Short mmCIF file of the C-alpha atoms (twelve columns), coordinates in Angstrom:
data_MODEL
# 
_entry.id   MODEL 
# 
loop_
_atom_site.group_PDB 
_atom_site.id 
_atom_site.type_symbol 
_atom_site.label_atom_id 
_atom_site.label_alt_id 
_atom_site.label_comp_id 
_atom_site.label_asym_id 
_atom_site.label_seq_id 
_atom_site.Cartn_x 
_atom_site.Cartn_y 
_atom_site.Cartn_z 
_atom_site.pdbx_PDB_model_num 
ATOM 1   C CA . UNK A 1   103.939 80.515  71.519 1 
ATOM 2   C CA . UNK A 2   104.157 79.531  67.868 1 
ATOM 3   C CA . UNK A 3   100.699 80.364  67.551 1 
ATOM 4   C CA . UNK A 4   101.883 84.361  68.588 1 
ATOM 5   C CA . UNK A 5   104.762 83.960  66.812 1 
ATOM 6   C CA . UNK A 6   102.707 83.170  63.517 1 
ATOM 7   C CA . UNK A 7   100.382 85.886  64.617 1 
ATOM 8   C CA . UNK A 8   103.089 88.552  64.504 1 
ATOM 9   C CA . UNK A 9   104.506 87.267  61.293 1 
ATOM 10  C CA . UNK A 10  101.443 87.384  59.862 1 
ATOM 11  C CA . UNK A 11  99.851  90.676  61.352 1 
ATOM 12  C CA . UNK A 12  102.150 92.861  61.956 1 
ATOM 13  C CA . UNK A 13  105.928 92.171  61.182 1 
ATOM 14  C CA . UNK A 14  104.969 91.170  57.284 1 
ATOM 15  C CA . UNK A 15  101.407 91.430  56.943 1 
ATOM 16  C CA . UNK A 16  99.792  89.732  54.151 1 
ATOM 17  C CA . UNK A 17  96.937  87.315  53.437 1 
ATOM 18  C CA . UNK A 18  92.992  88.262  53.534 1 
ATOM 19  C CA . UNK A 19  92.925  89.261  56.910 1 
ATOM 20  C CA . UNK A 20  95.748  91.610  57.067 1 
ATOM 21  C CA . UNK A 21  94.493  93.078  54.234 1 
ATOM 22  C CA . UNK A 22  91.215  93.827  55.971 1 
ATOM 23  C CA . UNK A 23  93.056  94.674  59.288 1 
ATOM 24  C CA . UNK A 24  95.221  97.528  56.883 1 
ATOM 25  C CA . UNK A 25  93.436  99.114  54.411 1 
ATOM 26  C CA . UNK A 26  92.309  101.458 57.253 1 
ATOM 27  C CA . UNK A 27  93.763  101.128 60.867 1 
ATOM 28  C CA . UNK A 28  91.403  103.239 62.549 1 
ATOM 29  C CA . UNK A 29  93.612  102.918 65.820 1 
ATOM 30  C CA . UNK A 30  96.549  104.380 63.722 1 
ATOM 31  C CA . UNK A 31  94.949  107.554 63.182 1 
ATOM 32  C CA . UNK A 32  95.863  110.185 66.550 1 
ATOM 33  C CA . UNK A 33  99.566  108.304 65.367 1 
ATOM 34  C CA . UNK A 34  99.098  109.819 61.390 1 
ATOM 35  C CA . UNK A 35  98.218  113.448 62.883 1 
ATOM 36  C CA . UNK A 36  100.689 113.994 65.042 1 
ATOM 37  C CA . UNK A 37  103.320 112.868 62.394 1 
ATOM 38  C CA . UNK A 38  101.872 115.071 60.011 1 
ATOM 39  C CA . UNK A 39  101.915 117.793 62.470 1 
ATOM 40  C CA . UNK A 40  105.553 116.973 63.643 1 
ATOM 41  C CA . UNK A 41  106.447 117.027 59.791 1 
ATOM 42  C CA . UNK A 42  104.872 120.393 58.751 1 
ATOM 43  C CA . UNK A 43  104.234 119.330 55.010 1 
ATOM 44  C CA . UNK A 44  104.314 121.650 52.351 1 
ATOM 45  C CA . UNK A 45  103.590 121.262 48.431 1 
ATOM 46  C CA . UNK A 46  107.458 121.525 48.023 1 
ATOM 47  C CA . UNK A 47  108.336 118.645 49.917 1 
ATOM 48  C CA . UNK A 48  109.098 115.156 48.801 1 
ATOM 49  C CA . UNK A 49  108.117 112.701 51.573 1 
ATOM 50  C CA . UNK A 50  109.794 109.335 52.044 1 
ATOM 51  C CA . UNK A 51  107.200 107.270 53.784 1 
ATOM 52  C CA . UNK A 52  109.040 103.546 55.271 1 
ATOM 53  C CA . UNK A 53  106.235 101.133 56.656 1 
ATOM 54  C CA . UNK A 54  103.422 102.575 54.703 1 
ATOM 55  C CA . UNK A 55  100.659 99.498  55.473 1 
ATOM 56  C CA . UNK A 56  97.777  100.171 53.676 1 
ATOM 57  C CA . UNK A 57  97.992  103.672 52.757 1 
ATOM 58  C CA . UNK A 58  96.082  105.414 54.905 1 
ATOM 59  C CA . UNK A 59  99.217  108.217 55.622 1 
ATOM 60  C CA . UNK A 60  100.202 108.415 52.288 1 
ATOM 61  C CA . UNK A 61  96.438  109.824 51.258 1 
ATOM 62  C CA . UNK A 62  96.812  112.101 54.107 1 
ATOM 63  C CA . UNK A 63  100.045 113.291 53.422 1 
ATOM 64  C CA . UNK A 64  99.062  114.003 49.912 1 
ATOM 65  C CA . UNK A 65  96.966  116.234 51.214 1 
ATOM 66  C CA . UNK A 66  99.641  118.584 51.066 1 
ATOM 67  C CA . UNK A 67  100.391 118.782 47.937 1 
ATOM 68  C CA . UNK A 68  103.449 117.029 47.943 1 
ATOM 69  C CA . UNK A 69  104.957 114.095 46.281 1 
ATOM 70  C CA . UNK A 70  105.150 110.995 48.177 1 
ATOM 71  C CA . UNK A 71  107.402 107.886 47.709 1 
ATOM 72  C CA . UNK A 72  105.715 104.939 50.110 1 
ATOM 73  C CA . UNK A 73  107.630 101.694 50.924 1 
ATOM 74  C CA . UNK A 74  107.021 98.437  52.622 1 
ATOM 75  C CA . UNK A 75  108.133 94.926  52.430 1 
ATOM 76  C CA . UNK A 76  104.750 93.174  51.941 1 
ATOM 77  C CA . UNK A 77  103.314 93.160  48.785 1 
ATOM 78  C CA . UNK A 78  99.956  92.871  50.081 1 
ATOM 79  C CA . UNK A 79  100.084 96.191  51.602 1 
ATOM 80  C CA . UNK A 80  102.231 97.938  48.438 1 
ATOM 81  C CA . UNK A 81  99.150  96.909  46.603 1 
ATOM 82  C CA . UNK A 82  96.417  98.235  49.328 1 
ATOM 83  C CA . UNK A 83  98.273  101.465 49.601 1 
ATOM 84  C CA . UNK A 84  98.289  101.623 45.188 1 
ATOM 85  C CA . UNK A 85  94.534  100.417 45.283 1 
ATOM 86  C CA . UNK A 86  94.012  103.379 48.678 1 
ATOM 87  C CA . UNK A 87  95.453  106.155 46.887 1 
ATOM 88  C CA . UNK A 88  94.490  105.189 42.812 1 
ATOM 89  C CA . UNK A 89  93.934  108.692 41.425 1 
ATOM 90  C CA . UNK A 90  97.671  109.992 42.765 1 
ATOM 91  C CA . UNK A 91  99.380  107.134 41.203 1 
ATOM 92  C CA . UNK A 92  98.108  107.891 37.528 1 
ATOM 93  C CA . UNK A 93  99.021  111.663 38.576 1 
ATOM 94  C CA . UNK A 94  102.745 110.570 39.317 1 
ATOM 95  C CA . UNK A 95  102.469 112.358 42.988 1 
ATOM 96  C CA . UNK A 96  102.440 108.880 44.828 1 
ATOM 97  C CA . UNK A 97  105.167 106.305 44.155 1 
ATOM 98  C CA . UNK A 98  105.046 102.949 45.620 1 
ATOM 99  C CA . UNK A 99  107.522 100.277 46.229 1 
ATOM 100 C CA . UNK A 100 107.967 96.821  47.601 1 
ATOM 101 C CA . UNK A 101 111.488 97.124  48.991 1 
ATOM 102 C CA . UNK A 102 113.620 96.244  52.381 1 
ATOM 103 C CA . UNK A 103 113.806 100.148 54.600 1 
ATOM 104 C CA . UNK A 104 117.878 98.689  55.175 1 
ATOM 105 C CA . UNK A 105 118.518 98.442  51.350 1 
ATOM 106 C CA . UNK A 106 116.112 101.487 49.568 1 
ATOM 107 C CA . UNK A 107 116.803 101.394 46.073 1 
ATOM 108 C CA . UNK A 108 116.620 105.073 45.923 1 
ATOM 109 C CA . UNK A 109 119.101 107.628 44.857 1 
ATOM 110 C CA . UNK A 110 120.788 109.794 47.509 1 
ATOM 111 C CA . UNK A 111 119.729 113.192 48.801 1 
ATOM 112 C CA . UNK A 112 116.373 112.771 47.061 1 
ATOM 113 C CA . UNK A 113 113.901 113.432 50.204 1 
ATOM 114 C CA . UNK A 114 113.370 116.734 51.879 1 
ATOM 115 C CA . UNK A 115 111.795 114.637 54.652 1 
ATOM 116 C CA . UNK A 116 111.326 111.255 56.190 1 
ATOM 117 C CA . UNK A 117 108.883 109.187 58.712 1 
ATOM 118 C CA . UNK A 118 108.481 105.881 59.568 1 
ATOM 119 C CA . UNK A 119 105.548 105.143 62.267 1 
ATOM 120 C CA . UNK A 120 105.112 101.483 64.204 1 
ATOM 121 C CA . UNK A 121 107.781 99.708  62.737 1 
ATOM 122 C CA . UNK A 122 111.047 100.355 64.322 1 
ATOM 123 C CA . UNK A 123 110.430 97.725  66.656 1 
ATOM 124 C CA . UNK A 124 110.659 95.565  64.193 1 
ATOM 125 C CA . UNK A 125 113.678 95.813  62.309 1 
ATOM 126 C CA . UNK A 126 117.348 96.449  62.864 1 
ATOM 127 C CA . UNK A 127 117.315 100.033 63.795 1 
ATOM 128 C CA . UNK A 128 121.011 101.078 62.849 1 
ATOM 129 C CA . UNK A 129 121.138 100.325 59.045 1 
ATOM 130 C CA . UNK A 130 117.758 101.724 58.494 1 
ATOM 131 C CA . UNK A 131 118.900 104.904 60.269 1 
ATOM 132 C CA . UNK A 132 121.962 104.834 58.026 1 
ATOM 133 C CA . UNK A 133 119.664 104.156 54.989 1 
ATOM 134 C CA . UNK A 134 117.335 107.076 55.791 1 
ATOM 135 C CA . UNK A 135 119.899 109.771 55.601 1 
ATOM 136 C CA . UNK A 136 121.287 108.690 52.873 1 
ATOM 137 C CA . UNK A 137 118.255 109.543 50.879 1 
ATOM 138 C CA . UNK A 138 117.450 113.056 52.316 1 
ATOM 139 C CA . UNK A 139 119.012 116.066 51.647 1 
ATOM 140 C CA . UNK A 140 120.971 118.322 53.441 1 
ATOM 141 C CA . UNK A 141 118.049 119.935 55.820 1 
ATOM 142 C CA . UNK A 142 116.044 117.208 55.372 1 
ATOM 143 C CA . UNK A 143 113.720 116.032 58.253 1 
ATOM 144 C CA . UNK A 144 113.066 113.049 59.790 1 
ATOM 145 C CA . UNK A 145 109.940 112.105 62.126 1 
ATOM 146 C CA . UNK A 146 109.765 108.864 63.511 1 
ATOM 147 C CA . UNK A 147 106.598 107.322 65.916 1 
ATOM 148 C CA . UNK A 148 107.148 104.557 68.072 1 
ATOM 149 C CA . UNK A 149 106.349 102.679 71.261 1 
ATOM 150 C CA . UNK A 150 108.116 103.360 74.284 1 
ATOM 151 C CA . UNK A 151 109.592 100.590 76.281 1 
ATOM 152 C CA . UNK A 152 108.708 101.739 79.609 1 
ATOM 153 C CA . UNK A 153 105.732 100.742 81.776 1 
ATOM 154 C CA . UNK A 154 103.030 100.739 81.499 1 
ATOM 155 C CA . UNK A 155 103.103 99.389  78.079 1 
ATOM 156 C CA . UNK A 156 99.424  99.706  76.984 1 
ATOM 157 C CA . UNK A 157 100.053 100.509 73.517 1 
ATOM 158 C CA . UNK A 158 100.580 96.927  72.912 1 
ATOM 159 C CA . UNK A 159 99.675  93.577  74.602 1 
ATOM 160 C CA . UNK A 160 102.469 92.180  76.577 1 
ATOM 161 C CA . UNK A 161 102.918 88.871  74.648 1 
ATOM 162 C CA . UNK A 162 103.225 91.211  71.703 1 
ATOM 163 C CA . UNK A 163 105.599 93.525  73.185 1 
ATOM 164 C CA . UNK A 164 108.147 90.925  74.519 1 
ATOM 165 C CA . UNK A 165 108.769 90.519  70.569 1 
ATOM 166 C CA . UNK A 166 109.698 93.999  69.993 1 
ATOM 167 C CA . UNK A 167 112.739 95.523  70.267 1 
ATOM 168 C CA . UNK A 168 111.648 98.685  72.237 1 
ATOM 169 C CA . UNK A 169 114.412 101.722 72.492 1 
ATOM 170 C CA . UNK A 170 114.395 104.089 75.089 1 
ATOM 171 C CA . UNK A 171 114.479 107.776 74.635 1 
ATOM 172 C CA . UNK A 172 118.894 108.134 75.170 1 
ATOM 173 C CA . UNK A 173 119.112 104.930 73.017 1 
ATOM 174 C CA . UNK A 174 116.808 106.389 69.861 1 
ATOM 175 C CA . UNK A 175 118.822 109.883 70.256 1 
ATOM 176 C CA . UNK A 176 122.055 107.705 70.487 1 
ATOM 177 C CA . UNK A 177 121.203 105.909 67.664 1 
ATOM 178 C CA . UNK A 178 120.316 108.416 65.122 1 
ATOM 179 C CA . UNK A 179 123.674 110.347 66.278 1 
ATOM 180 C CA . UNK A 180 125.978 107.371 65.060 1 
ATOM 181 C CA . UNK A 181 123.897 107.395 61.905 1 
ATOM 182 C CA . UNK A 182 124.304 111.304 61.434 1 
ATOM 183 C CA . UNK A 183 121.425 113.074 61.920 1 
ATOM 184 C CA . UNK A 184 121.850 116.314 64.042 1 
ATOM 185 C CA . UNK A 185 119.516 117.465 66.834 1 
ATOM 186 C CA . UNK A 186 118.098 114.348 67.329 1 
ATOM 187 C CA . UNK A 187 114.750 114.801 69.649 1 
ATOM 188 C CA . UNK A 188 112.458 112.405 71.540 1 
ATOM 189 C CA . UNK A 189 109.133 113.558 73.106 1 
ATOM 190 C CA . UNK A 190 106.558 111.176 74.725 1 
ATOM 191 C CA . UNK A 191 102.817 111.018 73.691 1 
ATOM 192 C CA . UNK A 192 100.196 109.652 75.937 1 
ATOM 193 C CA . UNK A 193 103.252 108.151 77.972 1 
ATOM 194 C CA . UNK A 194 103.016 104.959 75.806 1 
ATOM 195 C CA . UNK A 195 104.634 106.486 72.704 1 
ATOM 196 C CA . UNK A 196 107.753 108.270 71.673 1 
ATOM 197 C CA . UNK A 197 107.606 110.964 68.961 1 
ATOM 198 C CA . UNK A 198 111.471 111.223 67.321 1 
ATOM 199 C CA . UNK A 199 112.568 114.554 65.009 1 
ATOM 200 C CA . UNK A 200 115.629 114.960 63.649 1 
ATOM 201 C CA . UNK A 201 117.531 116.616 60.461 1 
ATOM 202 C CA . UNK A 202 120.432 115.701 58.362 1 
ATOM 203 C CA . UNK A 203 123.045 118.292 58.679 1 
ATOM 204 C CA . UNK A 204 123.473 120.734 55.688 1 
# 
């Protein structure tokens, strides 16, 4: 079990070392998960996108796409510096912005964000202060898209042994959740049955 434990740690929770780096810098499974955030989120060059987990960078160049500006966080450095080395040309342009920092404790001013997501890591962190954290930096309006993995059977997003180590919500406990934090018309739908797509806005 330490082994798995390690494995985790290692992998997923914190990646970092040469094979997490490899495993990142493109998670082809990831990608049905970056469209339909990026469909749920409706970017336009206008917005300014606060992007919490952002692994190796893969969403961030996507999101760009847009045209908008993109602040991407995570708490590895490994995977701060994939996503710089991923997405070079809009760092020097000042569209990307990327920072090693804890999602609970964002050293970013309030109200900055017109827009938030956060995709396969809510399992893996304290949910309430991060919710708390998230609406402090958007703006009135702002919205917030969140992808996760459900909790209910069958779980074949992830491998059990894996999944017994994640704190999984269920759809009244997410929508619970991000009402005690403040966000208004809080909204989970399911996707493929083994994942929960979450929307919601920060009251004006």
């Amino acid at each position: 079990m330490a082994l798995i434990d390690a494995f985790i740690d290692h992998m997923l929770r914190r990646p970092r070392g040469p094979f997490a780096r490899l495993m990142w810098r493109d998670m082809k499974s990831h990608h049905d998960i970056f469209r339909d955030t990026l469909a749920a989120l409706q970017l336009s060059a206008d917005d300014q996108l606060l992007e919490i987990g952002c692994g190796g960078g893969t969403f961030a160049g996507l999101a760009l796409e847009s045209g908008c500006h993109v602040t991407a966080v995570d708490h590895s450095a490994d995977m701060v510096a994939l996503t710089i080395s991923a997405n070079e040309g809009a760092v020097r342009e000042a569209r990307l912005e990327v920072l090693r920092a804890d999602a609970a404790a964002l050293p970013l001013p309030p109200g900055r964000f017109t827009c938030a997501t956060a995709m396969n890591m809510l399992f893996f962190v304290d949910a309430p202060p991060v919710f708390s954290e998230l609406r402090r930096v958007l703006a009135p309006g702002g919205r917030l898209v969140l992808h996760t993995v459900a909790p209910e059977p069958p779980r074949s997003a992830v491998p059990p042994l894996v999944a017994k180590r994640m704190h999984l919500h269920s759809d009244t406990e997410l929508v619970a959740l991000l009402e005690t934090a403040g966000f208004g018309e809080p909204r989970v739908s399911r996707v493929n049955g083994a994942f929960q797509l979450v929307t919601a806005i920060r009251p004006a």
